[in-house]
mmCIF file of C-alpha atoms in Angstrom:
data_model
loop_
_atom_site.group_PDB
_atom_site.id
_atom_site.type_symbol
_atom_site.label_atom_id
_atom_site.label_comp_id
_atom_site.label_asym_id
_atom_site.label_seq_id
_atom_site.Cartn_x
_atom_site.Cartn_y
_atom_site.Cartn_z
ATOM 1 C CA ALA A 926 62.554 101.009 124.969
ATOM 2 C CA GLN A 927 63.673 103.721 127.298
ATOM 3 C CA SER A 928 66.715 105.939 127.454
ATOM 4 C CA VAL A 929 68.125 108.708 129.604
ATOM 5 C CA THR A 930 70.229 111.689 128.568
ATOM 6 C CA GLN A 931 72.110 113.719 131.125
ATOM 7 C CA LEU A 932 73.400 117.003 129.726
ATOM 8 C CA GLY A 933 76.918 117.745 130.898
ATOM 9 C CA SER A 934 79.238 115.040 132.147
ATOM 10 C CA HIS A 935 80.842 117.541 134.519
ATOM 11 C CA VAL A 936 79.262 120.551 136.228
ATOM 12 C CA SER A 937 81.095 123.004 138.489
ATOM 13 C CA VAL A 938 79.365 125.436 140.825
ATOM 14 C CA SER A 939 80.535 127.740 143.569
ATOM 15 C CA GLU A 940 79.622 126.976 147.154
ATOM 16 C CA GLY A 941 76.257 128.609 147.858
ATOM 17 C CA ALA A 942 75.254 128.749 144.183
ATOM 18 C CA LEU A 943 72.305 127.037 142.545
ATOM 19 C CA VAL A 944 72.809 123.445 141.449
ATOM 20 C CA LEU A 945 71.013 122.388 138.250
ATOM 21 C CA LEU A 946 71.612 118.942 136.780
ATOM 22 C CA ARG A 947 69.670 118.145 133.645
ATOM 23 C CA CYS A 948 67.968 114.891 132.730
ATOM 24 C CA ASN A 949 65.786 114.069 129.751
ATOM 25 C CA TYR A 950 64.222 110.691 129.164
ATOM 26 C CA SER A 951 62.374 108.733 126.589
ATOM 27 C CA SER A 952 59.936 106.040 127.544
ATOM 28 C CA SER A 953 57.136 104.275 125.728
ATOM 29 C CA VAL A 954 55.110 103.986 128.921
ATOM 30 C CA PRO A 955 54.459 106.382 131.800
ATOM 31 C CA PRO A 956 57.780 106.510 133.578
ATOM 32 C CA TYR A 957 59.039 106.220 137.065
ATOM 33 C CA LEU A 958 62.052 108.504 137.461
ATOM 34 C CA PHE A 959 64.917 108.481 139.929
ATOM 35 C CA TRP A 960 67.997 110.433 140.891
ATOM 36 C CA TYR A 961 70.843 108.585 142.564
ATOM 37 C CA VAL A 962 74.036 109.996 144.065
ATOM 38 C CA GLN A 963 77.387 108.236 144.211
ATOM 39 C CA TYR A 964 80.160 109.416 146.486
ATOM 40 C CA PRO A 965 83.720 108.294 145.689
ATOM 41 C CA ASN A 966 84.299 104.561 146.116
ATOM 42 C CA GLN A 967 80.742 103.978 147.270
ATOM 43 C CA GLY A 968 77.553 102.489 145.921
ATOM 44 C CA LEU A 969 74.547 104.430 144.673
ATOM 45 C CA GLN A 970 72.169 106.077 147.106
ATOM 46 C CA LEU A 971 68.654 107.184 146.206
ATOM 47 C CA LEU A 972 68.183 110.958 146.306
ATOM 48 C CA LEU A 973 64.570 111.117 145.216
ATOM 49 C CA LYS A 974 61.993 109.479 142.983
ATOM 50 C CA TYR A 975 58.900 110.286 141.006
ATOM 51 C CA THR A 976 56.234 107.612 140.628
ATOM 52 C CA THR A 977 52.802 109.211 140.585
ATOM 53 C CA GLY A 978 51.108 112.263 142.052
ATOM 54 C CA ALA A 979 52.851 115.566 142.700
ATOM 55 C CA THR A 980 55.305 116.417 139.952
ATOM 56 C CA LEU A 981 57.646 118.350 142.258
ATOM 57 C CA VAL A 982 59.524 115.828 144.307
ATOM 58 C CA LYS A 983 61.674 116.614 147.336
ATOM 59 C CA GLY A 984 64.557 114.401 148.287
ATOM 60 C CA ILE A 985 67.330 114.161 150.795
ATOM 61 C CA ASN A 986 70.004 116.796 151.423
ATOM 62 C CA GLY A 987 67.839 119.646 150.123
ATOM 63 C CA PHE A 988 67.559 118.369 146.548
ATOM 64 C CA GLU A 989 64.364 118.431 144.532
ATOM 65 C CA ALA A 990 63.304 117.556 140.999
ATOM 66 C CA GLU A 991 60.322 118.356 138.837
ATOM 67 C CA PHE A 992 58.736 115.913 136.411
ATOM 68 C CA LYS A 993 57.683 117.741 133.244
ATOM 69 C CA LYS A 994 55.893 115.370 130.934
ATOM 70 C CA SER A 995 55.613 117.879 128.071
ATOM 71 C CA GLU A 996 59.386 118.371 128.104
ATOM 72 C CA THR A 997 60.215 114.744 129.016
ATOM 73 C CA SER A 998 62.507 116.160 131.681
ATOM 74 C CA PHE A 999 63.343 115.488 135.310
ATOM 75 C CA HIS A 1000 65.971 118.073 136.235
ATOM 76 C CA LEU A 1001 67.593 118.023 139.675
ATOM 77 C CA THR A 1002 68.045 121.258 141.613
ATOM 78 C CA LYS A 1003 69.336 122.525 144.925
ATOM 79 C CA PRO A 1004 69.152 126.226 145.839
ATOM 80 C CA SER A 1005 72.542 126.431 147.561
ATOM 81 C CA ALA A 1006 75.444 124.076 146.920
ATOM 82 C CA HIS A 1007 77.500 122.718 149.779
ATOM 83 C CA MET A 1008 80.973 121.225 149.603
ATOM 84 C CA SER A 1009 79.523 117.884 150.661
ATOM 85 C CA ASP A 1010 77.396 117.797 147.481
ATOM 86 C CA ALA A 1011 80.457 117.017 145.381
ATOM 87 C CA ALA A 1012 79.673 113.595 143.903
ATOM 88 C CA GLU A 1013 78.418 111.916 140.757
ATOM 89 C CA TYR A 1014 74.704 112.026 140.063
ATOM 90 C CA PHE A 1015 72.741 109.573 137.960
ATOM 91 C CA CYS A 1016 69.270 109.927 136.517
ATOM 92 C CA ALA A 1017 67.370 106.697 135.874
ATOM 93 C CA VAL A 1018 64.047 105.660 134.373
ATOM 94 C CA THR A 1019 61.834 102.630 134.385
ATOM 95 C CA GLY A 1020 58.371 101.932 133.123
ATOM 96 C CA SER A 1021 55.450 102.029 135.512
ATOM 97 C CA GLY A 1022 53.585 98.945 134.373
ATOM 98 C CA ALA A 1023 53.807 95.434 135.749
ATOM 99 C CA GLY A 1024 56.957 93.807 134.478
ATOM 100 C CA SER A 1025 58.684 97.167 134.068
ATOM 101 C CA TYR A 1026 61.566 96.322 136.327
ATOM 102 C CA GLN A 1027 64.563 97.303 134.239
ATOM 103 C CA LEU A 1028 66.179 100.497 135.438
ATOM 104 C CA THR A 1029 67.971 102.425 132.699
ATOM 105 C CA PHE A 1030 70.637 104.928 133.762
ATOM 106 C CA GLY A 1031 72.068 108.031 132.219
ATOM 107 C CA LYS A 1032 75.831 108.340 131.898
ATOM 108 C CA GLY A 1033 76.116 110.480 134.996
ATOM 109 C CA THR A 1034 77.071 114.056 135.868
ATOM 110 C CA LYS A 1035 80.010 114.732 138.141
ATOM 111 C CA LEU A 1036 79.357 117.756 140.333
ATOM 112 C CA SER A 1037 82.278 119.794 141.633
ATOM 113 C CA VAL A 1038 81.737 122.477 144.276
ATOM 114 C CA ILE A 1039 84.263 125.292 144.345
ATOM 115 C CA PRO A 1040 84.924 126.956 147.728
ATOM 116 C CA ASN B 720 70.574 96.526 158.635
ATOM 117 C CA ALA B 721 72.769 94.983 155.919
ATOM 118 C CA GLY B 722 70.666 95.646 152.767
ATOM 119 C CA VAL B 723 72.690 94.471 149.756
ATOM 120 C CA THR B 724 76.096 92.932 150.402
ATOM 121 C CA GLN B 725 78.666 92.169 147.728
ATOM 122 C CA THR B 726 81.737 89.980 148.075
ATOM 123 C CA PRO B 727 84.561 90.394 147.379
ATOM 124 C CA LYS B 728 85.133 94.168 147.369
ATOM 125 C CA PHE B 729 88.328 94.001 145.326
ATOM 126 C CA ARG B 730 89.868 91.393 143.067
ATOM 127 C CA VAL B 731 92.685 91.145 140.573
ATOM 128 C CA LEU B 732 92.459 88.370 137.974
ATOM 129 C CA LYS B 733 94.770 87.203 135.262
ATOM 130 C CA THR B 734 93.376 86.901 131.751
ATOM 131 C CA GLY B 735 91.623 83.567 131.362
ATOM 132 C CA GLN B 736 90.948 83.004 135.054
ATOM 133 C CA SER B 737 87.449 82.521 136.358
ATOM 134 C CA MET B 738 85.683 83.924 139.375
ATOM 135 C CA THR B 739 82.279 84.365 140.963
ATOM 136 C CA LEU B 740 80.912 87.522 142.527
ATOM 137 C CA LEU B 741 78.345 87.017 145.248
ATOM 138 C CA CYS B 742 75.437 89.311 146.012
ATOM 139 C CA ALA B 743 73.184 88.816 149.025
ATOM 140 C CA GLN B 744 70.141 90.858 150.032
ATOM 141 C CA ASP B 745 68.129 90.614 153.225
ATOM 142 C CA MET B 746 65.076 92.627 152.137
ATOM 143 C CA ASN B 747 63.126 89.740 150.595
ATOM 144 C CA HIS B 748 63.198 91.507 147.225
ATOM 145 C CA GLU B 749 61.979 89.690 144.141
ATOM 146 C CA TYR B 750 64.232 91.405 141.633
ATOM 147 C CA MET B 751 67.991 91.404 141.558
ATOM 148 C CA TYR B 752 70.428 92.934 139.068
ATOM 149 C CA TRP B 753 74.071 93.048 138.119
ATOM 150 C CA TYR B 754 75.452 96.247 136.603
ATOM 151 C CA ARG B 755 78.897 97.270 135.511
ATOM 152 C CA GLN B 756 80.124 100.837 135.794
ATOM 153 C CA ASP B 757 82.783 102.224 133.501
ATOM 154 C CA PRO B 758 83.982 105.841 133.300
ATOM 155 C CA GLY B 759 81.681 107.945 131.136
ATOM 156 C CA MET B 760 79.321 105.020 130.494
ATOM 157 C CA GLY B 761 77.040 105.166 133.493
ATOM 158 C CA LEU B 762 75.704 101.845 134.729
ATOM 159 C CA ARG B 763 74.937 99.145 132.216
ATOM 160 C CA LEU B 764 72.798 96.139 133.018
ATOM 161 C CA ILE B 765 74.530 92.776 132.616
ATOM 162 C CA HIS B 766 71.908 90.293 133.788
ATOM 163 C CA TYR B 767 68.884 90.393 136.007
ATOM 164 C CA SER B 768 66.487 88.071 137.807
ATOM 165 C CA VAL B 769 62.800 88.478 138.514
ATOM 166 C CA GLY B 770 62.636 85.590 140.950
ATOM 167 C CA GLU B 771 64.305 82.493 142.317
ATOM 168 C CA GLY B 772 65.415 80.200 139.533
ATOM 169 C CA THR B 773 64.905 82.757 136.728
ATOM 170 C CA THR B 774 67.476 84.945 135.016
ATOM 171 C CA ALA B 775 67.563 87.104 131.903
ATOM 172 C CA LYS B 776 70.081 89.013 129.803
ATOM 173 C CA GLY B 777 70.527 92.726 130.075
ATOM 174 C CA GLU B 778 72.338 95.184 127.847
ATOM 175 C CA VAL B 779 75.865 93.725 128.065
ATOM 176 C CA PRO B 780 75.637 90.004 128.933
ATOM 177 C CA ASP B 781 78.478 88.579 126.846
ATOM 178 C CA GLY B 782 81.210 86.889 128.883
ATOM 179 C CA TYR B 783 79.080 86.630 132.023
ATOM 180 C CA ASN B 784 76.743 84.044 133.516
ATOM 181 C CA VAL B 785 74.437 84.288 136.495
ATOM 182 C CA SER B 786 72.487 82.057 138.815
ATOM 183 C CA ARG B 787 69.802 82.615 141.393
ATOM 184 C CA LEU B 788 69.286 79.408 143.299
ATOM 185 C CA LYS B 789 68.038 81.184 146.407
ATOM 186 C CA LYS B 790 65.857 84.272 146.518
ATOM 187 C CA GLN B 791 68.352 86.217 148.593
ATOM 188 C CA ASN B 792 71.446 85.461 146.487
ATOM 189 C CA PHE B 793 72.461 86.397 142.953
ATOM 190 C CA LEU B 794 75.792 85.174 141.618
ATOM 191 C CA LEU B 795 77.733 86.647 138.706
ATOM 192 C CA GLY B 796 80.324 84.427 137.042
ATOM 193 C CA LEU B 797 83.169 85.180 134.712
ATOM 194 C CA GLU B 798 84.268 81.952 133.041
ATOM 195 C CA SER B 799 87.337 83.312 131.273
ATOM 196 C CA ALA B 800 88.194 86.837 132.324
ATOM 197 C CA ALA B 801 89.325 89.396 129.754
ATOM 198 C CA PRO B 802 90.892 92.846 130.256
ATOM 199 C CA SER B 803 87.664 94.380 128.840
ATOM 200 C CA GLN B 804 85.902 93.104 131.944
ATOM 201 C CA THR B 805 87.939 95.385 134.166
ATOM 202 C CA SER B 806 85.208 97.445 135.804
ATOM 203 C CA VAL B 807 83.302 98.158 138.975
ATOM 204 C CA TYR B 808 80.405 95.763 139.417
ATOM 205 C CA PHE B 809 77.284 96.650 141.325
ATOM 206 C CA CYS B 810 74.523 94.411 142.506
ATOM 207 C CA ALA B 811 71.080 95.823 143.206
ATOM 208 C CA SER B 812 67.702 94.584 144.338
ATOM 209 C CA SER B 813 64.181 95.912 144.154
ATOM 210 C CA SER B 814 60.614 94.900 144.755
ATOM 211 C CA LEU B 815 57.078 95.490 143.671
ATOM 212 C CA ILE B 816 54.442 96.873 145.974
ATOM 213 C CA THR B 817 50.914 96.463 144.643
ATOM 214 C CA GLY B 818 52.351 96.230 141.157
ATOM 215 C CA ALA B 819 54.337 99.437 141.401
ATOM 216 C CA TYR B 820 58.085 99.349 141.032
ATOM 217 C CA THR B 821 60.100 100.504 144.014
ATOM 218 C CA GLU B 822 63.565 101.937 143.939
ATOM 219 C CA ALA B 823 66.636 99.761 143.582
ATOM 220 C CA PHE B 824 69.002 99.332 146.520
ATOM 221 C CA PHE B 825 72.662 98.972 145.658
ATOM 222 C CA GLY B 826 75.618 97.169 147.135
ATOM 223 C CA GLN B 827 78.957 98.887 147.700
ATOM 224 C CA GLY B 828 80.490 97.491 144.538
ATOM 225 C CA THR B 829 83.268 95.109 143.536
ATOM 226 C CA ARG B 830 86.310 96.573 141.844
ATOM 227 C CA LEU B 831 87.676 93.990 139.417
ATOM 228 C CA THR B 832 90.916 94.341 137.515
ATOM 229 C CA VAL B 833 91.868 91.839 134.826
ATOM 230 C CA VAL B 834 95.523 91.902 133.852
#
C-alpha cells in the first residue's frame, strides 16, 4: 500500500520569494514520484518526475524536487515565485515494479502568490 | 495532438438518472483510469483498466461501472446518479516502457452536478 501526505492545504508566498511545497510518501516498494500542477478549471499537467538515477529532478517552469529516501520525502521548490505559479499542486506516488500502475495522489496544496 | 479527450465537459443530472462519460486517448496507452476530484480530497481512483477488455476497482468504485471494449476508449457509467456523485471527473492514461511506469496524462475533466 502506498500513501502521500502533503503538508499544508494552502501556502501563500510573496512574488519573488522561495516556494516550498512539502510531500512525504509511504511505499512498500521503491517508488516513482511525481508532481502535477492544476490551473483553475483545467486538467493536471506533469511538472516533474523521479524514477531512477539522480535524486534532484528539474521540471518545467523552474521547479525542482529532491528525492530523499531516508526522509521519505519529495519536496517541490522554486527559488523565486511568479504570479503565474498560482495553482494547485499534487504530489503522487506509484510503485516501480511491473504491475505497479496505480497512481496515488496527495490531497493537494493550493499555492497563492501575493504581489 | 489530442492526447486524452473527455466528453462531455459539463453535465447536470437529476437524482436517479443515468449517464456515460467517455474518455478517448490517441497515445496507444495500455492503462487507463477514472478519478474523481473533490475539494480537499485530492484525486481518488474510481476504476482502472490495464488493457482492452479488462477493468478493476479502485478506491471509490461504488455507484460506478466501466467498460473498455477498445484500447483507446474507457467509459464510466453512472446507473442511478446521486448527489454524492457531484464531482469533477478526470480520465487519465499511461503506459509502460521496458517495464517502467511512465507518467499519467490527464483529460480536461468533466464537471458533473447531480441535483
